[in-house]
Amino acid sequence: MSVEIAIILGTRPEIIKLSPVIHQCEQQGISYTVIHTGQHYSDSLDTVFFDQLDLPTPEYNLGIGSGPHGEQTGEMLIEVEKVLRDEQPASVLVQGDTNSVLAGAIATSKLDMELGHVEAGLRSFDRDMPEETNRVVTDHVADYLFAPTEQSKEYLVEEGISEDRITVTGNTVVDAVHRNREIAEEKSTVLSDLSLTGRDFFLMTAHRAENVDDEDRFRSLLRGVNAAALASDVEVIYPVHPRAQDQLRKSDVLVPSQIRLVNPQDYLDFLLLESEADLILTDSGGVQEEACILGVPCVTMRENTERPETIEVGANRLVGVDPATIREGAIEMSQSRSEWANPFGVGTASEQIITAVSDQQIPDRQIS
Ligand code: UD1
Ligand code: UDP
């Protein structure tokens, strides 16, 4: 018998943000299969999250790995299509904006299956970002669009997507944070492991291609973070993504003195580091959201963000990569700790998504 839902994922943020969706399938007794493209494959970006988030080993791991965009996406498309043809799920879910999402979306759209896009309607309006192309294409071929906020729904409607395909659910990252925050407080020993006491450090991440692949931008960003840390007399903890690690290895970009490089962290350790940081400096999408949810001020080292809600509520500021602007933004944000409302929902996104997808399937099942 065919499964009801196929869940396609391939990278760290997709594993984290789809974990509550997988748990929901189990709670609601919906049959599902997980197809891992293998876009991320290092233990620290992959298996560690399956173990820690109590997820089953994916039925399929396509093992595609790294490569140029077209090659990586094309290989995923070929292999995903084969699995979907074999499994014949009624619906397929993808989350976010990676190449795995694009491949999953295109493969599904050519088959007789419904596509649901989790985290639909995010827009940076910057077509130089590969992720923007992936989001736009996926939204336009999806049958169900699960928008995290009213703002994302508005973008979709402005692009001509019919309102009856869109549901505002909140972001599943809230579900993941709610489920794991207390567990992190109980179980994680990361603060003592790194000889930190809490609120005595900044946390940074930088992995976006447009920042770390460009030596000048990466150097400038690191200088800015260092200047911010010197001004506040704190150390910066930087769990280094492999893309950034590659650049540090092969270029002469130097890591300034206040920045301590550590390996990518597992989810519980990273959540605790985020909660206990005085300030978060990042170019990550998920980290901007988590900082906002956890009530920790954030500066985003990019020229734009597809999470404008975090800026509107006062939790985040865009600072680009100019060292003086990073320093100034960091000083102001670290002094302006305040209460803001989390714009990403109350933690019921995954329940709403699975309920919507399985409800839609009932009429088809009764007819056939
Ligand atoms: C991808 C996504 C990005 C997302 C990020 C999450 C696209 C276009 N980009 O970027 O949107 O924010 O994942 O982390 O889909 N590498 C390893 N081990 C791995 C995976 C990658 O060492 O498990 C190294 C390889 O050298 C690889 C490089 O990292 O070439 C980049 O990996 P890739 O998956 O192409 O892009 P990310 O930068 O991870
Ligand atoms: N994250 C993690 N360990 C780390 C860095 C990030 O667990 O060392 C988590 C973080 O909590 C968030 C997600 O990874 O949920 C964000 O992924 P990433 O920054 O790789 O991608 P993006 O969100 O920018 O697509």
CSV table of C-alpha atoms and ligand atoms in Angstrom, one decimal:
chain,number,residue,atom,x,y,z
A,1,MET,CA,0.0,0.0,0.0
A,2,SER,CA,1.3,3.5,-0.8
A,3,VAL,CA,2.3,5.9,1.9
A,4,GLU,CA,0.2,9.0,2.4
A,5,ILE,CA,3.1,11.5,2.6
A,6,ALA,CA,6.7,11.6,1.4
A,7,ILE,CA,8.9,14.0,3.2
A,8,ILE,CA,11.9,15.2,1.3
A,9,LEU,CA,14.9,16.8,3.1
A,10,GLY,CA,18.6,17.2,2.5
A,11,THR,CA,20.3,19.7,4.8
A,12,ARG,CA,20.7,20.6,8.5
A,13,PRO,CA,17.9,23.2,8.7
A,14,GLU,CA,15.4,21.0,6.8
A,15,ILE,CA,16.1,18.1,9.3
A,16,ILE,CA,15.5,20.5,12.2
A,17,LYS,CA,12.4,22.2,10.8
A,18,LEU,CA,10.8,19.0,9.5
A,19,SER,CA,11.4,17.1,12.8
A,20,PRO,CA,8.1,18.3,14.3
A,21,VAL,CA,6.3,17.4,11.1
A,22,ILE,CA,7.7,13.9,11.2
A,23,HIS,CA,6.6,13.6,14.9
A,24,GLN,CA,3.1,14.8,13.9
A,25,CYS,CA,2.8,12.1,11.3
A,26,GLU,CA,3.5,9.6,14.0
A,27,GLN,CA,1.1,11.2,16.5
A,28,GLN,CA,-1.7,11.4,13.9
A,29,GLY,CA,-1.1,7.8,12.6
A,30,ILE,CA,-0.3,9.1,9.0
A,31,SER,CA,1.9,6.8,7.0
A,32,TYR,CA,5.0,8.5,5.6
A,33,THR,CA,8.4,7.9,4.2
A,34,VAL,CA,11.5,10.2,4.5
A,35,ILE,CA,13.6,10.8,1.4
A,36,HIS,CA,17.0,12.3,2.2
A,37,THR,CA,18.8,13.7,-0.8
A,38,GLY,CA,22.2,13.5,0.9
A,39,GLN,CA,23.0,17.2,0.2
A,40,HIS,CA,24.4,17.3,3.7
A,41,TYR,CA,26.3,14.2,4.7
A,42,SER,CA,28.9,15.1,7.3
A,43,ASP,CA,27.9,13.7,10.7
A,44,SER,CA,27.9,17.1,12.2
A,45,LEU,CA,25.3,18.4,9.7
A,46,ASP,CA,23.3,15.3,9.3
A,47,THR,CA,23.2,12.1,11.5
A,48,VAL,CA,23.7,14.0,14.7
A,49,PHE,CA,20.3,15.6,14.2
A,50,PHE,CA,18.4,12.4,13.4
A,51,ASP,CA,19.8,10.9,16.7
A,52,GLN,CA,19.2,13.9,18.9
A,53,LEU,CA,15.7,14.8,17.5
A,54,ASP,CA,14.5,11.2,17.8
A,55,LEU,CA,13.9,10.8,14.1
A,56,PRO,CA,13.8,7.5,12.2
A,57,THR,CA,16.6,6.7,9.8
A,58,PRO,CA,15.3,7.8,6.4
A,59,GLU,CA,14.0,5.0,4.2
A,60,TYR,CA,15.9,6.5,1.3
A,61,ASN,CA,19.3,8.3,1.3
A,62,LEU,CA,20.1,9.3,-2.3
A,63,GLY,CA,23.7,10.2,-1.4
A,64,ILE,CA,23.9,13.0,-3.9
A,65,GLY,CA,26.5,15.1,-1.9
A,66,SER,CA,28.1,18.4,-2.9
A,67,GLY,CA,28.5,19.8,-6.4
A,68,PRO,CA,27.7,22.7,-8.7
A,69,HIS,CA,24.1,23.8,-8.5
A,70,GLY,CA,22.8,22.4,-11.8
A,71,GLU,CA,24.6,19.0,-11.3
A,72,GLN,CA,23.6,18.7,-7.7
A,73,THR,CA,19.9,19.7,-8.4
A,74,GLY,CA,19.8,17.6,-11.6
A,75,GLU,CA,21.1,14.4,-9.9
A,76,MET,CA,18.6,14.9,-7.0
A,77,LEU,CA,15.7,15.4,-9.5
A,78,ILE,CA,16.5,12.2,-11.3
A,79,GLU,CA,16.8,10.1,-8.1
A,80,VAL,CA,13.8,11.7,-6.3
A,81,GLU,CA,11.6,11.0,-9.2
A,82,LYS,CA,12.5,7.3,-9.2
A,83,VAL,CA,11.6,7.0,-5.5
A,84,LEU,CA,8.4,8.9,-5.9
A,85,ARG,CA,7.4,6.7,-8.8
A,86,ASP,CA,8.0,3.6,-6.7
A,87,GLU,CA,6.3,4.9,-3.5
A,88,GLN,CA,3.4,6.7,-5.1
A,89,PRO,CA,2.6,8.9,-2.1
A,90,ALA,CA,-0.5,11.0,-2.3
A,91,SER,CA,1.4,14.1,-1.1
A,92,VAL,CA,5.0,15.3,-0.9
A,93,LEU,CA,6.3,17.8,1.6
A,94,VAL,CA,9.4,20.0,1.2
A,95,GLN,CA,10.6,22.7,3.5
A,96,GLY,CA,12.5,25.9,2.9
A,97,ASP,CA,14.7,26.9,0.0
A,98,THR,CA,17.6,24.6,-0.7
A,99,ASN,CA,18.5,22.8,-3.9
A,100,SER,CA,17.0,19.7,-2.3
A,101,VAL,CA,13.7,21.6,-2.1
A,102,LEU,CA,13.9,22.7,-5.7
A,103,ALA,CA,14.6,19.1,-6.9
A,104,GLY,CA,11.8,17.7,-4.8
A,105,ALA,CA,9.3,20.3,-6.0
A,106,ILE,CA,10.0,19.9,-9.7
A,107,ALA,CA,10.0,16.1,-9.5
A,108,THR,CA,6.6,16.1,-7.6
A,109,SER,CA,5.0,18.7,-9.9
A,110,LYS,CA,5.5,16.4,-12.9
A,111,LEU,CA,3.8,13.5,-11.2
A,112,ASP,CA,0.2,12.9,-10.0
A,113,MET,CA,0.9,13.9,-6.5
A,114,GLU,CA,0.2,17.0,-4.4
A,115,LEU,CA,3.1,19.2,-3.3
A,116,GLY,CA,3.1,21.0,0.0
A,117,HIS,CA,5.7,23.7,0.7
A,118,VAL,CA,6.5,24.3,4.3
A,119,GLU,CA,7.8,27.8,4.9
A,120,ALA,CA,6.3,29.2,1.7
A,121,GLY,CA,6.3,32.9,0.7
A,122,LEU,CA,9.7,34.0,2.1
A,123,ARG,CA,11.3,36.6,-0.2
A,124,SER,CA,14.6,38.4,0.0
A,125,PHE,CA,13.9,40.0,-3.4
A,126,ASP,CA,17.5,39.2,-4.3
A,127,ARG,CA,17.7,36.9,-7.3
A,128,ASP,CA,21.5,36.6,-6.8
A,129,MET,CA,20.8,34.3,-4.0
A,130,PRO,CA,20.3,30.7,-5.2
A,131,GLU,CA,17.8,30.2,-2.4
A,132,GLU,CA,15.5,32.9,-3.8
A,133,THR,CA,15.1,31.1,-7.1
A,134,ASN,CA,14.4,27.9,-5.2
A,135,ARG,CA,11.7,29.5,-3.1
A,136,VAL,CA,10.0,31.2,-6.0
A,137,VAL,CA,9.9,28.2,-8.2
A,138,THR,CA,8.8,25.9,-5.4
A,139,ASP,CA,5.9,28.2,-4.3
A,140,HIS,CA,4.7,28.4,-7.9
A,141,VAL,CA,4.5,24.7,-8.4
A,142,ALA,CA,3.1,23.9,-4.9
A,143,ASP,CA,-0.5,22.8,-4.3
A,144,TYR,CA,-0.5,23.7,-0.6
A,145,LEU,CA,1.5,26.7,0.6
A,146,PHE,CA,2.2,26.8,4.4
A,147,ALA,CA,3.2,30.4,5.0
A,148,PRO,CA,4.7,31.1,8.4
A,149,THR,CA,3.3,34.7,8.7
A,150,GLU,CA,0.6,37.0,7.1
A,151,GLN,CA,3.5,38.8,5.5
A,152,SER,CA,4.6,35.7,3.6
A,153,LYS,CA,1.0,35.0,2.6
A,154,GLU,CA,0.8,38.6,1.2
A,155,TYR,CA,3.9,38.1,-1.0
A,156,LEU,CA,2.4,34.9,-2.4
A,157,VAL,CA,-0.9,36.6,-3.2
A,158,GLU,CA,0.9,39.5,-4.8
A,159,GLU,CA,2.6,37.0,-7.1
A,160,GLY,CA,-0.9,35.7,-8.2
A,161,ILE,CA,-1.0,32.5,-6.1
A,162,SER,CA,-4.6,31.7,-5.3
A,163,GLU,CA,-5.5,32.4,-1.6
A,164,ASP,CA,-7.2,29.0,-1.2
A,165,ARG,CA,-3.9,27.2,-1.6
A,166,ILE,CA,-2.3,29.2,1.2
A,167,THR,CA,-2.5,28.6,5.0
A,168,VAL,CA,-0.8,30.7,7.6
A,169,THR,CA,0.6,28.2,10.1
A,170,GLY,CA,3.5,29.8,11.8
A,171,ASN,CA,6.9,28.4,11.4
A,172,THR,CA,7.8,24.8,12.4
A,173,VAL,CA,11.0,26.1,14.0
A,174,VAL,CA,8.8,27.4,16.9
A,175,ASP,CA,7.6,23.8,17.4
A,176,ALA,CA,11.2,22.6,17.3
A,177,VAL,CA,12.4,25.2,19.8
A,178,HIS,CA,9.5,24.5,22.2
A,179,ARG,CA,10.1,20.8,22.1
A,180,ASN,CA,13.9,21.1,22.6
A,181,ARG,CA,14.6,24.2,24.7
A,182,GLU,CA,14.1,22.6,28.1
A,183,ILE,CA,15.8,19.4,27.1
A,184,ALA,CA,18.8,21.6,26.1
A,185,GLU,CA,18.8,23.3,29.5
A,186,GLU,CA,18.7,19.9,31.3
A,187,LYS,CA,21.1,17.9,29.1
A,188,SER,CA,23.6,20.2,27.4
A,189,THR,CA,27.0,20.7,29.0
A,190,VAL,CA,28.2,23.0,26.2
A,191,LEU,CA,28.7,26.0,28.5
A,192,SER,CA,31.1,24.2,30.8
A,193,ASP,CA,32.7,22.3,27.9
A,194,LEU,CA,33.6,25.6,26.3
A,195,SER,CA,34.4,27.3,29.7
A,196,LEU,CA,31.6,29.8,29.3
A,197,THR,CA,29.2,31.0,32.0
A,198,GLY,CA,26.4,32.5,30.1
A,199,ARG,CA,25.8,36.1,28.8
A,200,ASP,CA,29.6,36.4,28.6
A,201,PHE,CA,29.9,35.7,24.9
A,202,PHE,CA,28.5,36.5,21.5
A,203,LEU,CA,27.5,33.7,19.2
A,204,MET,CA,28.1,34.0,15.5
A,205,THR,CA,27.4,31.9,12.4
A,206,ALA,CA,28.4,32.7,8.8
A,207,HIS,CA,27.9,30.3,6.0
A,208,ARG,CA,26.0,32.0,3.1
A,209,ALA,CA,27.8,31.6,-0.2
A,210,GLU,CA,27.6,35.3,-0.9
A,211,ASN,CA,29.5,36.0,2.4
A,212,VAL,CA,32.0,33.3,2.8
A,213,ASP,CA,32.9,32.4,-0.8
A,214,ASP,CA,33.9,36.1,-1.3
A,215,GLU,CA,37.2,36.5,0.5
A,216,ASP,CA,36.8,40.3,0.8
A,217,ARG,CA,33.3,40.1,2.3
A,218,PHE,CA,34.3,37.2,4.6
A,219,ARG,CA,37.3,39.2,5.9
A,220,SER,CA,35.3,42.3,6.4
A,221,LEU,CA,32.6,40.4,8.3
A,222,LEU,CA,35.1,38.8,10.6
A,223,ARG,CA,36.7,42.2,11.3
A,224,GLY,CA,33.3,43.7,12.1
A,225,VAL,CA,32.5,40.9,14.5
A,226,ASN,CA,35.9,41.2,16.2
A,227,ALA,CA,35.5,45.0,16.6
A,228,ALA,CA,32.0,44.4,18.1
A,229,ALA,CA,33.4,41.9,20.6
A,230,LEU,CA,36.3,44.2,21.6
A,231,ALA,CA,33.9,47.0,22.2
A,232,SER,CA,31.8,44.8,24.5
A,233,ASP,CA,34.9,43.0,26.0
A,234,VAL,CA,33.5,39.5,25.2
A,235,GLU,CA,34.6,36.5,23.2
A,236,VAL,CA,32.8,35.3,20.1
A,237,ILE,CA,31.9,31.6,19.7
A,238,TYR,CA,31.8,30.6,16.0
A,239,PRO,CA,30.7,27.1,15.1
A,240,VAL,CA,32.1,26.9,11.6
A,241,HIS,CA,30.0,25.5,8.7
A,242,PRO,CA,32.1,23.3,6.3
A,243,ARG,CA,31.6,25.9,3.5
A,244,ALA,CA,33.3,28.6,5.7
A,245,GLN,CA,35.9,26.1,6.9
A,246,ASP,CA,36.8,25.3,3.3
A,247,GLN,CA,37.4,29.0,2.6
A,248,LEU,CA,39.5,29.5,5.8
A,249,ARG,CA,41.6,26.5,4.7
A,250,LYS,CA,42.2,27.5,1.2
A,251,SER,CA,42.4,31.4,1.4
A,252,ASP,CA,44.5,33.8,3.5
A,253,VAL,CA,41.5,35.0,5.4
A,254,LEU,CA,42.6,35.2,9.0
A,255,VAL,CA,40.3,34.7,12.1
A,256,PRO,CA,40.8,37.7,14.5
A,257,SER,CA,41.7,37.2,18.1
A,258,GLN,CA,38.3,37.6,19.8
A,259,ILE,CA,36.7,34.9,17.6
A,260,ARG,CA,36.9,31.3,18.8
A,261,LEU,CA,36.3,28.7,16.1
A,262,VAL,CA,34.5,25.5,17.2
A,263,ASN,CA,33.0,22.6,15.3
A,264,PRO,CA,29.3,22.7,14.1
A,265,GLN,CA,27.2,22.1,17.2
A,266,ASP,CA,24.5,19.6,17.7
A,267,TYR,CA,21.0,21.1,18.1
A,268,LEU,CA,20.7,21.0,21.9
A,269,ASP,CA,24.2,22.5,22.4
A,270,PHE,CA,23.5,25.2,19.7
A,271,LEU,CA,20.1,26.1,21.2
A,272,LEU,CA,21.7,26.5,24.6
A,273,LEU,CA,24.5,28.7,23.1
A,274,GLU,CA,21.8,30.8,21.4
A,275,SER,CA,19.8,31.2,24.6
A,276,GLU,CA,22.8,32.1,26.7
A,277,ALA,CA,24.5,34.4,24.3
A,278,ASP,CA,24.5,38.2,24.9
A,279,LEU,CA,24.1,38.8,21.2
A,280,ILE,CA,23.8,36.7,18.1
A,281,LEU,CA,25.6,37.7,14.8
A,282,THR,CA,24.6,35.6,11.8
A,283,ASP,CA,23.8,35.3,8.1
A,284,SER,CA,21.6,32.2,8.7
A,285,GLY,CA,17.8,32.2,8.1
A,286,GLY,CA,17.0,29.8,10.9
A,287,VAL,CA,19.3,31.4,13.4
A,288,GLN,CA,17.5,34.8,12.9
A,289,GLU,CA,14.2,33.1,13.7
A,290,GLU,CA,15.5,31.2,16.7
A,291,ALA,CA,17.2,34.4,18.2
A,292,CYS,CA,13.8,36.2,17.9
A,293,ILE,CA,11.9,33.3,19.4
A,294,LEU,CA,14.4,32.9,22.3
A,295,GLY,CA,14.4,36.7,23.1
A,296,VAL,CA,18.1,37.2,22.2
A,297,PRO,CA,19.0,40.3,20.1
A,298,CYS,CA,20.4,39.6,16.7
A,299,VAL,CA,22.4,41.4,14.0
A,300,THR,CA,22.2,40.0,10.5
A,301,MET,CA,25.3,40.3,8.4
A,302,ARG,CA,23.5,40.5,5.1
A,303,GLU,CA,22.2,43.2,2.8
A,304,ASN,CA,18.6,41.9,3.0
A,305,THR,CA,16.5,39.4,4.9
A,306,GLU,CA,13.6,37.2,4.0
A,307,ARG,CA,12.6,37.4,7.7
A,308,PRO,CA,11.5,41.1,7.9
A,309,GLU,CA,9.2,40.2,10.8
A,310,THR,CA,12.2,39.9,13.1
A,311,ILE,CA,13.3,43.4,12.3
A,312,GLU,CA,9.8,44.8,12.6
A,313,VAL,CA,9.4,43.5,16.2
A,314,GLY,CA,12.8,44.9,17.2
A,315,ALA,CA,14.7,41.6,17.6
A,316,ASN,CA,17.0,41.9,14.6
A,317,ARG,CA,19.0,44.5,12.6
A,318,LEU,CA,20.5,44.3,9.2
A,319,VAL,CA,24.1,45.4,9.2
A,320,GLY,CA,25.7,44.1,6.0
A,321,VAL,CA,29.4,43.3,6.2
A,322,ASP,CA,31.0,46.7,6.7
A,323,PRO,CA,33.1,46.4,10.0
A,324,ALA,CA,32.0,49.8,11.4
A,325,THR,CA,28.3,49.1,10.7
A,326,ILE,CA,28.5,45.6,12.3
A,327,ARG,CA,30.2,47.1,15.4
A,328,GLU,CA,27.7,49.9,15.8
A,329,GLY,CA,24.7,47.6,15.2
A,330,ALA,CA,26.1,45.0,17.7
A,331,ILE,CA,26.6,47.6,20.4
A,332,GLU,CA,23.1,49.1,20.0
A,333,MET,CA,21.4,45.7,19.8
A,334,SER,CA,23.3,44.2,22.8
A,335,GLN,CA,22.2,47.2,24.9
A,336,SER,CA,18.6,47.1,23.8
A,337,ARG,CA,17.5,43.8,25.2
A,338,SER,CA,13.8,43.9,25.3
A,339,GLU,CA,10.6,41.8,25.2
A,340,TRP,CA,9.2,41.3,21.8
A,341,ALA,CA,6.3,39.2,20.5
A,342,ASN,CA,7.4,36.1,18.5
A,343,PRO,CA,6.0,36.6,15.0
A,344,PHE,CA,6.4,33.0,14.0
A,345,GLY,CA,3.4,31.4,15.7
A,346,VAL,CA,2.6,29.5,18.9
A,347,GLY,CA,4.2,26.2,18.0
A,348,THR,CA,1.3,24.4,16.2
A,349,ALA,CA,2.6,24.7,12.7
A,350,SER,CA,3.4,21.0,12.2
A,351,GLU,CA,0.0,19.9,13.6
A,352,GLN,CA,-1.8,22.3,11.2
A,353,ILE,CA,0.3,21.2,8.2
A,354,ILE,CA,-0.2,17.5,8.7
A,355,THR,CA,-3.9,18.0,9.5
A,356,ALA,CA,-4.4,20.0,6.3
A,357,VAL,CA,-2.5,17.6,4.1
A,358,SER,CA,-4.3,14.5,5.5
A,359,ASP,CA,-7.7,16.2,5.3
A,360,GLN,CA,-7.2,17.0,1.7
A,361,GLN,CA,-6.5,13.4,1.0
A,362,ILE,CA,-9.7,12.0,2.5
A,363,PRO,CA,-12.1,12.9,-0.4
A,364,ASP,CA,-9.7,11.3,-2.9
A,365,ARG,CA,-9.5,8.1,-0.8
A,366,GLN,CA,-13.3,7.9,-0.5
A,367,ILE,CA,-13.8,8.4,-4.3
A,368,SER,CA,-11.3,5.7,-5.3
B,1,UD1,C1,23.0,24.8,1.8
B,1,UD1,C2,21.9,25.6,1.2
B,1,UD1,C3,21.7,26.9,2.0
B,1,UD1,C4,21.5,26.5,3.5
B,1,UD1,C5,22.6,25.6,4.0
B,1,UD1,C6,22.3,25.1,5.4
B,1,UD1,C7,21.6,25.5,-1.3
B,1,UD1,C8,21.8,26.2,-2.5
B,1,UD1,N1,22.2,26.0,-0.2
B,1,UD1,O1,24.2,25.6,1.7
B,1,UD1,O2,20.5,27.6,1.6
B,1,UD1,O3,21.4,27.7,4.2
B,1,UD1,O4,22.7,24.5,3.1
B,1,UD1,O5,23.4,24.8,6.1
B,1,UD1,O6,20.9,24.5,-1.2
B,1,UD1,N2,30.0,20.3,2.9
B,1,UD1,C9,30.5,19.4,3.7
B,1,UD1,N3,29.7,18.5,4.4
B,1,UD1,C10,28.4,18.4,4.1
B,1,UD1,C11,27.8,19.4,3.3
B,1,UD1,C12,28.6,20.3,2.6
B,1,UD1,O7,31.7,19.4,4.0
B,1,UD1,O8,27.7,17.6,4.7
B,1,UD1,C13,30.8,21.3,2.2
B,1,UD1,C14,31.3,20.9,0.8
B,1,UD1,O9,32.5,21.4,0.6
B,1,UD1,C15,30.3,21.7,0.0
B,1,UD1,C16,30.0,22.9,0.8
B,1,UD1,O10,30.1,22.5,2.2
B,1,UD1,O11,30.8,22.0,-1.3
B,1,UD1,C17,28.7,23.6,0.5
B,1,UD1,O12,27.6,22.6,0.7
B,1,UD1,P1,26.2,22.8,-0.1
B,1,UD1,O13,25.2,21.8,0.4
B,1,UD1,O14,26.4,23.0,-1.6
B,1,UD1,O15,25.7,24.3,0.4
B,1,UD1,P2,25.6,24.9,1.8
B,1,UD1,O16,26.6,26.0,1.9
B,1,UD1,O17,25.7,23.8,2.8
B,2,UDP,N1,22.5,25.0,13.9
B,2,UDP,C1,23.0,23.9,14.7
B,2,UDP,N2,24.3,23.9,15.0
B,2,UDP,C2,25.2,24.8,14.5
B,2,UDP,C3,24.6,25.9,13.7
B,2,UDP,C4,23.3,25.9,13.5
B,2,UDP,O1,22.2,23.1,15.2
B,2,UDP,O2,26.4,24.8,14.8
B,2,UDP,C5,21.0,25.0,13.6
B,2,UDP,C6,20.3,26.2,14.1
B,2,UDP,O3,19.8,26.0,15.4
B,2,UDP,C7,19.2,26.4,13.1
B,2,UDP,C8,19.7,25.7,11.8
B,2,UDP,O4,20.9,25.0,12.2
B,2,UDP,O5,18.0,25.6,13.5
B,2,UDP,C9,20.1,26.8,10.8
B,2,UDP,O6,20.8,26.2,9.8
B,2,UDP,P1,21.8,26.9,8.8
B,2,UDP,O7,22.2,28.2,9.5
B,2,UDP,O8,22.8,25.9,8.4
B,2,UDP,O9,20.9,27.2,7.5
B,2,UDP,P2,19.8,28.3,7.1
B,2,UDP,O10,18.8,28.4,8.2
B,2,UDP,O11,20.5,29.6,6.9
B,2,UDP,O12,19.2,27.8,5.8
